[in-house]
C-alpha positions as MATLAB code, in Angstrom:
seq = 'XXXXXXXXXXXXXXXXXXXXXXXXXXXXXXXXXXXXXXXXXXXXXXXXXXXXXXXXXXXXXXXXXXXXXXXXXXXXXXXXXXXXXXXXXXXXXXXXXXXXXXXXXXXXXXXXXXXXXXXXXXXXXXXXXXXXXXXXXXXXXXXXXXXXXXXXXXXXXXXXXXXXXXXXXXXXXXXXXXXXXXXXXXXXXXXXXXXXXXXXXXXXXXXXXXXXXXXXXXXXXXXXXXXXXXXXXXXXXXXXXXXXXXXXXXXXXXXXXXXXXXXXXXXXXXXXXXXXXXXXXXXXXXXXXXXXXXXXXXXXXXXXXXXXXXXXXXXXXXXXXXXXXXXXXXXXXXXXXXXXXXXXXXXXXXXXXXXXXXXXXXXXXXXXXXXXXXXXXXXXXXXXXXXXXXXXXXXXXXXXXXXXXXXXXXXXXXXXXXXXXXXXXXXXXXX';
ca = [
       8.031   65.016  146.822;
       5.888   68.416  146.753;
       2.500   66.943  145.546;
      -0.383   69.066  146.440;
      -4.093   67.771  145.391;
      -7.266   70.148  145.392;
     -10.712   69.563  144.179;
     -12.758   72.025  142.434;
     -16.209   73.025  143.575;
     -17.736   70.613  140.583;
     -15.549   67.607  141.658;
     -12.613   68.063  139.037;
      -9.215   67.218  140.651;
      -6.349   69.236  140.399;
      -2.870   67.563  141.364;
       0.629   69.309  140.963;
       4.274   67.870  141.570;
       6.523   70.748  141.762;
      10.038   69.911  140.425;
      11.955   73.301  140.819;
      14.777   72.101  138.911;
      13.160   71.969  135.666;
      12.341   74.818  133.020;
       9.443   72.996  131.715;
       5.938   71.900  132.702;
       4.060   69.086  131.588;
       0.308   69.184  132.251;
      -3.121   67.823  130.962;
      -6.388   66.752  131.557;
      -7.032   62.886  132.138;
     -10.762   61.651  131.686;
     -11.988   58.406  132.990;
     -13.619   57.733  129.673;
     -12.386   55.305  127.184;
     -13.561   52.563  124.500;
     -14.844   50.436  127.171;
     -17.375   53.031  128.002;
     -18.832   52.913  124.480;
     -21.835   50.665  123.252;
     -21.386   48.620  119.926;
     -22.948   51.416  118.091;
     -20.502   53.851  119.414;
     -17.235   51.743  119.327;
     -14.606   54.368  117.888;
     -16.317   57.552  119.071;
     -14.151   58.170  122.043;
     -11.126   58.245  119.706;
     -12.995   60.189  116.731;
     -13.951   62.735  119.656;
      -9.996   63.140  120.544;
      -9.040   63.685  117.223;
     -11.842   66.531  116.564;
     -11.076   68.224  119.589;
      -8.100   69.708  117.866;
     -10.168   70.966  114.744;
     -11.433   74.039  115.981;
     -13.653   75.762  118.821;
     -15.851   78.969  118.990;
     -13.146   80.880  119.114;
      -9.932   79.213  117.447;
      -9.335   77.491  114.333;
      -7.532   74.282  114.106;
      -4.579   76.162  112.709;
      -5.055   78.606  115.336;
      -4.751   76.023  118.183;
      -1.503   74.805  116.444;
       0.018   78.262  115.974;
      -0.714   79.336  119.520;
       0.812   76.265  121.114;
       3.953   76.253  118.998;
       4.271   80.192  119.513;
       5.622   79.463  122.855;
       7.670   76.473  121.843;
       5.210   74.009  123.019;
       3.487   70.663  122.204;
       0.044   69.512  122.558;
      -1.360   66.233  121.837;
      -4.076   63.434  123.061;
      -4.260   59.713  123.450;
      -7.380   57.239  123.745;
      -7.194   54.206  125.942;
      -9.575   51.547  126.970;
     -10.314   53.404  130.359;
      -9.019   56.812  129.682;
      -8.510   59.728  127.367;
      -5.850   62.032  127.905;
      -5.249   65.589  126.361;
      -1.777   66.930  127.385;
       0.804   69.505  126.439;
       4.177   70.754  127.407;
       5.517   74.211  127.554;
       8.478   76.282  129.092;
       8.313   77.395  132.619;
       5.838   80.383  132.804;
       3.642   79.373  129.800;
       1.698   76.613  131.725;
      -1.383   79.337  131.500;
      -1.386   79.204  127.633;
      -1.430   75.497  127.684;
      -4.239   75.233  129.996;
      -6.452   77.778  128.172;
      -5.909   75.671  125.033;
      -6.524   72.362  126.957;
     -10.057   73.737  128.375;
     -11.332   75.309  124.906;
     -10.732   72.166  122.919;
     -12.479   70.184  125.539;
     -15.313   72.708  126.471;
     -15.791   74.742  123.014;
     -15.141   72.294  120.320;
     -17.367   73.199  117.291;
     -17.358   69.851  115.647;
     -17.417   71.749  112.228;
     -19.281   69.032  109.440;
     -16.506   70.256  107.132;
     -13.562   69.584  109.366;
     -15.379   66.219  110.484;
     -15.410   64.872  107.000;
     -11.693   65.675  106.793;
     -11.122   63.962  109.768;
     -13.102   60.918  109.126;
     -10.988   60.245  106.189;
      -7.834   60.694  108.292;
      -9.293   57.900  110.873;
     -10.356   55.583  108.181;
      -6.894   55.747  106.867;
      -5.278   55.069  110.110;
      -7.618   52.092  110.354;
      -6.619   50.836  107.011;
      -2.834   51.175  108.337;
      -3.284   48.737  111.134;
      -4.574   46.032  108.613;
      -1.060   46.087  107.257;
       0.528   45.866  110.798;
       0.327   42.128  112.282;
       1.032   42.884  115.797;
      -1.754   45.291  115.814;
      -4.031   42.549  114.455;
      -2.965   39.861  116.784;
      -3.399   42.196  119.930;
      -6.823   43.091  118.531;
      -7.788   39.630  117.964;
      -6.541   38.271  121.454;
      -8.493   40.842  123.245;
     -11.707   39.563  121.340;
     -10.909   36.061  122.330;
     -10.459   37.224  126.015;
     -13.553   39.381  126.208;
     -15.899   38.288  123.447;
     -19.005   40.657  122.975;
     -17.922   43.152  125.319;
     -16.325   46.640  124.702;
     -13.070   45.264  126.068;
     -12.892   42.976  123.170;
     -13.369   45.613  120.276;
     -10.804   48.126  119.113;
     -10.204   51.434  120.300;
     -10.271   52.907  116.670;
     -13.444   51.213  115.963;
     -15.002   49.598  112.914;
     -14.870   51.782  109.703;
     -18.710   51.547  109.330;
     -19.062   53.358  112.598;
     -16.127   55.980  111.668;
     -18.090   56.464  108.385;
     -21.582   57.604  110.038;
     -20.448   59.303  113.236;
     -21.941   62.885  113.209;
     -21.260   66.085  114.827;
     -24.361   65.415  117.008;
     -23.027   62.169  118.093;
     -19.889   63.517  119.033;
     -21.202   66.140  121.054;
     -23.811   63.782  122.712;
     -21.090   61.508  123.800;
     -18.988   64.388  125.050;
     -21.926   65.783  127.297;
     -22.975   62.375  128.596;
     -19.466   61.084  129.595;
     -17.084   63.913  130.381;
     -18.049   64.448  133.849;
     -15.753   66.705  136.030;
     -15.904   64.089  138.915;
     -14.108   61.724  136.505;
     -11.602   64.219  135.273;
      -8.022   65.033  136.639;
      -5.741   68.143  135.841;
      -2.437   66.947  136.654;
       0.875   69.049  136.291;
       4.584   68.577  136.882;
       7.620   70.278  136.470;
       8.050   74.275  137.052;
       4.591   74.653  138.295;
       2.878   76.458  141.401;
      -0.026   74.572  142.429;
      -2.569   77.378  143.896;
      -2.230   79.646  140.714;
      -2.984   76.613  138.685;
      -6.066   75.601  140.941;
      -7.581   79.191  140.559;
      -6.983   79.288  136.601;
      -8.632   75.917  136.575;
     -11.637   77.035  138.631;
     -12.075   79.873  136.142;
     -11.954   77.466  133.096;
     -13.658   74.382  134.130;
     -15.829   75.716  137.134;
     -19.085   75.605  134.922;
     -18.891   71.852  133.840;
     -21.342   69.983  135.452;
     -21.611   66.306  136.613;
     -24.925   65.245  134.831;
     -23.667   62.618  132.617;
     -23.259   58.555  132.842;
     -20.828   56.855  135.398;
     -19.798   53.352  135.575;
     -19.044   50.633  132.791;
     -20.132   47.138  132.178;
     -18.173   44.717  134.360;
     -15.390   42.436  132.373;
     -16.035   39.153  131.949;
     -12.974   37.124  130.801;
     -13.644   34.016  128.878;
     -10.656   32.954  126.763;
     -10.465   31.109  123.412;
      -8.825   31.422  119.921;
      -9.022   33.857  117.206;
      -6.891   34.033  113.751;
      -6.820   35.952  110.643;
      -5.821   33.683  107.397;
      -4.012   37.048  105.879;
      -0.250   36.171  105.135;
       2.629   37.926  106.147;
       6.531   37.523  106.140;
       6.100   36.208  109.828;
       3.536   34.612  111.857;
       2.610   36.646  115.044;
       1.359   34.953  117.950;
      -0.156   36.386  121.197;
      -0.782   34.247  124.141;
      -2.724   35.817  126.771;
      -4.171   34.884  130.476;
      -6.405   36.571  132.594;
      -4.490   38.823  135.497;
      -5.336   40.770  138.301;
      -6.794   44.456  137.983;
      -4.509   47.200  139.111;
      -6.582   47.320  142.206;
      -5.512   43.986  143.380;
      -2.601   43.188  145.688;
      -1.596   40.305  143.372;
      -1.248   42.917  140.417;
       2.412   43.382  141.552;
       2.933   39.606  141.429;
       1.785   39.791  137.877;
       4.249   42.599  137.101;
       7.216   40.723  138.794;
       6.217   37.568  136.820;
       6.037   39.251  133.453;
       9.544   40.707  134.032;
      11.228   37.456  134.615;
       9.387   35.553  132.442;
       9.488   37.768  129.248;
      10.294   41.133  130.376;
      14.173   41.543  129.215;
      17.268   39.962  127.522;
      17.686   38.134  130.822;
      14.357   36.782  130.947;
      13.338   32.920  130.498;
      11.691   33.433  127.250;
      14.161   35.587  125.583;
      17.301   33.318  126.841;
      15.332   29.965  125.805;
      13.394   30.977  122.748;
      15.937   33.168  120.874;
      19.439   32.783  122.528;
      19.539   29.197  123.167;
      16.954   27.754  120.082;
      16.959   30.920  117.585;
      13.349   30.448  117.161;
      12.599   34.045  116.797;
      14.031   37.602  116.775;
      11.655   39.095  119.587;
       9.674   37.498  122.365;
       8.313   39.447  125.375;
       5.411   39.372  128.013;
       3.636   42.157  129.442;
       0.933   42.473  132.373;
      -1.418   45.319  132.217;
      -4.267   45.915  134.574;
      -7.696   47.676  134.116;
     -10.187   48.605  137.244;
     -11.636   45.161  137.034;
      -9.701   42.770  134.927;
      -6.224   42.338  133.347;
      -4.297   40.441  130.979;
      -0.665   38.720  131.088;
       0.236   38.150  127.376;
       3.187   36.876  125.520;
       3.960   38.252  121.875;
       6.359   36.636  119.471;
       6.945   36.439  115.639;
       8.415   33.573  113.716;
       8.265   31.612  110.552;
       5.166   29.398  110.322;
       7.389   26.253  110.244;
       8.867   27.169  113.848;
       5.648   28.511  115.652;
       4.566   25.041  117.022;
       8.128   24.664  118.770;
       7.886   28.482  120.043;
       4.448   27.413  121.290;
       6.191   24.422  123.147;
       9.037   26.488  124.603;
       6.694   28.784  126.013;
       4.317   26.247  127.539;
       7.318   24.496  128.891;
       8.775   27.591  130.686;
       5.398   28.505  132.167;
       5.014   25.012  133.361;
       8.406   25.112  135.039;
       7.668   28.365  136.934;
       4.315   26.892  138.064;
       6.004   23.675  139.301;
       9.402   24.876  140.559;
       8.741   28.459  141.048;
      11.600   30.951  139.845;
      15.169   31.239  140.983;
      16.287   33.914  143.619;
      18.342   35.530  141.047;
      15.432   35.706  138.503;
      13.296   37.281  141.258;
      15.943   39.889  142.157;
      16.600   40.786  138.698;
      12.678   41.327  137.607;
      12.081   43.373  140.893;
      15.152   45.466  140.158;
      13.951   46.141  136.771;
      10.353   47.483  138.105;
      11.902   49.363  140.480;
      14.317   51.160  138.390;
      11.448   51.885  135.727;
       9.415   53.480  138.508;
      12.121   55.642  139.860;
      13.524   56.511  136.551;
       9.884   57.667  135.584;
      10.195   60.374  138.219;
      12.587   62.413  136.404;
      10.514   62.891  133.752;
       7.541   65.415  134.235;
       5.205   64.095  131.684;
       5.481   60.527  132.930;
       4.894   61.911  136.553;
       1.845   63.826  135.630;
       0.707   60.873  133.567;
       1.201   58.732  136.688;
      -0.482   61.034  139.249;
      -3.532   61.443  136.941;
      -3.891   57.646  136.591;
      -3.332   56.816  140.138;
      -6.001   59.488  141.095;
      -8.545   58.158  138.734;
      -7.763   54.361  139.740;
      -7.290   54.752  143.665;
      -8.633   58.168  144.690;
      -5.148   59.005  145.905;
      -1.331   59.362  144.984;
       0.434   56.219  145.567;
       3.995   56.842  146.717;
       7.038   55.544  145.370;
       8.090   53.984  148.554;
       4.597   52.110  148.872;
       4.950   50.766  145.366;
       8.668   49.680  146.071;
       7.469   47.938  149.292;
       4.623   46.029  147.059;
       7.216   44.950  144.707;
       9.749   43.859  147.576;
       7.006   41.890  149.220;
       6.550   39.581  146.046;
       8.234   36.315  146.936;
       9.113   33.104  145.002;
       6.284   31.008  146.323;
       4.113   34.033  145.186;
       5.166   33.761  141.608;
       5.180   30.259  141.732;
       1.168   30.226  142.708;
       0.382   32.944  140.237;
       1.902   30.735  137.448;
      -0.167   27.961  138.478;
      -3.611   29.989  138.596;
      -2.450   31.194  134.789;
      -2.367   27.388  133.934;
      -5.455   26.591  135.869;
      -7.672   28.683  133.549;
      -8.270   28.661  129.885;
      -6.043   31.111  127.963;
      -6.560   33.119  124.719;
      -4.499   32.553  121.584;
      -4.373   34.419  118.442;
      -2.336   34.026  115.449;
      -1.970   36.005  112.373;
       0.485   35.724  109.255;
       0.421   31.942  108.853;
      -2.445   31.854  106.251;
      -4.763   28.901  106.647;
      -2.425   27.291  109.351;
      -3.105   30.313  111.861;
      -6.262   28.707  112.895;
      -4.551   25.335  113.537;
      -1.676   27.194  115.489;
      -3.956   29.199  117.446;
      -5.754   26.062  118.763;
      -2.435   24.576  119.323;
      -1.345   27.127  121.712;
      -4.387   26.789  123.765;
      -4.212   23.171  124.077;
      -0.343   23.262  124.961;
      -1.233   25.347  127.920;
      -3.980   22.873  129.072;
      -1.292   20.164  129.086;
       0.914   22.310  131.062;
      -2.077   22.718  133.695;
      -2.143   19.147  134.112;
       1.536   18.468  134.222;
       1.746   21.390  137.004;
      -1.099   20.060  139.074;
       0.329   16.542  139.150;
       3.796   17.779  140.266;
       2.371   20.022  143.118;
      -0.447   17.641  144.363;
];
């Protein structure tokens, strides 16, 4: 590893990982601001701001931005999440200066032209409308709302159409000024890049940015419950979710290992039992994600309305079995191997490496080495996984169902009730 970290005079962090065998560089600015930092009235503004950043600056039109990056064969894009917004590029060796100047221009000098804003407003409204035709999008939005009701984490990243219709250039400029602080920003680059030249260039471009804005977010309060949508689809979609550790907790690695063996691949318990042995669905998987102060362990599956109850029962029975008996040594080994392989394979991608470094610095204030991550994964024991499953069952889950029409409400309630029954059974066996 040839990682280097510097901090500009205003607090912005610059991190590089030189990969001399590559002929390209991936770089970007990761900002520690996302939809969870929005008020109810602001919901959706982070995503709108990300879109508008590409729509023209004081010196470049939207077309000029696109032409300038593509003139060097590069790519420029962005993404908004719950806790971060990222603006990133990939270019050929030697063109990282072009990419950095474009990134600085769209972040520091966007015009938010009223004409461009109206055009992009319609684009985002169409994006929101498209999600209404995607049951997997709807069901995850609903389960987040059930898990964190009345909180920014329970709201959508895109925001409601009513908010998008009224956001003005003043709103966007105000949010940018108050939330995009240099001490909450990381410039990360990986590939054919030199550290010192990038730092000097970044200081020249970003050195005037000041930390006068807002810092912090509302503490997450997981509650759990049910949500549903009576809209019909060809399949009924279920997401069953449990509160999980934040990425700052040591148990985060237990959650990742558990998710892998429970529903992380073709050899996982849920895939084998629900699909291969019983034919209840085409796809079923689990995922575990963490934020700064909370996390979720979620199971997602789609099946026919008439088989949803059986699918819920199988999921509950498998979770109960892990809580009561723990996983086998072979299951644990496979889950750890998958995690470690994914980690090490990601190091071969410059874009994945740049993102990983940026997120680690925002989350932990340091780079977490692959050796340390692997040690944490290897340290998870059979007993750790069993206790983790018991804790999942000990607290109220969140469940969302869409696609089953009027039956969606009943099925969501049945999922929560089934997990409660599993908690009783698990406690009885382990007492």
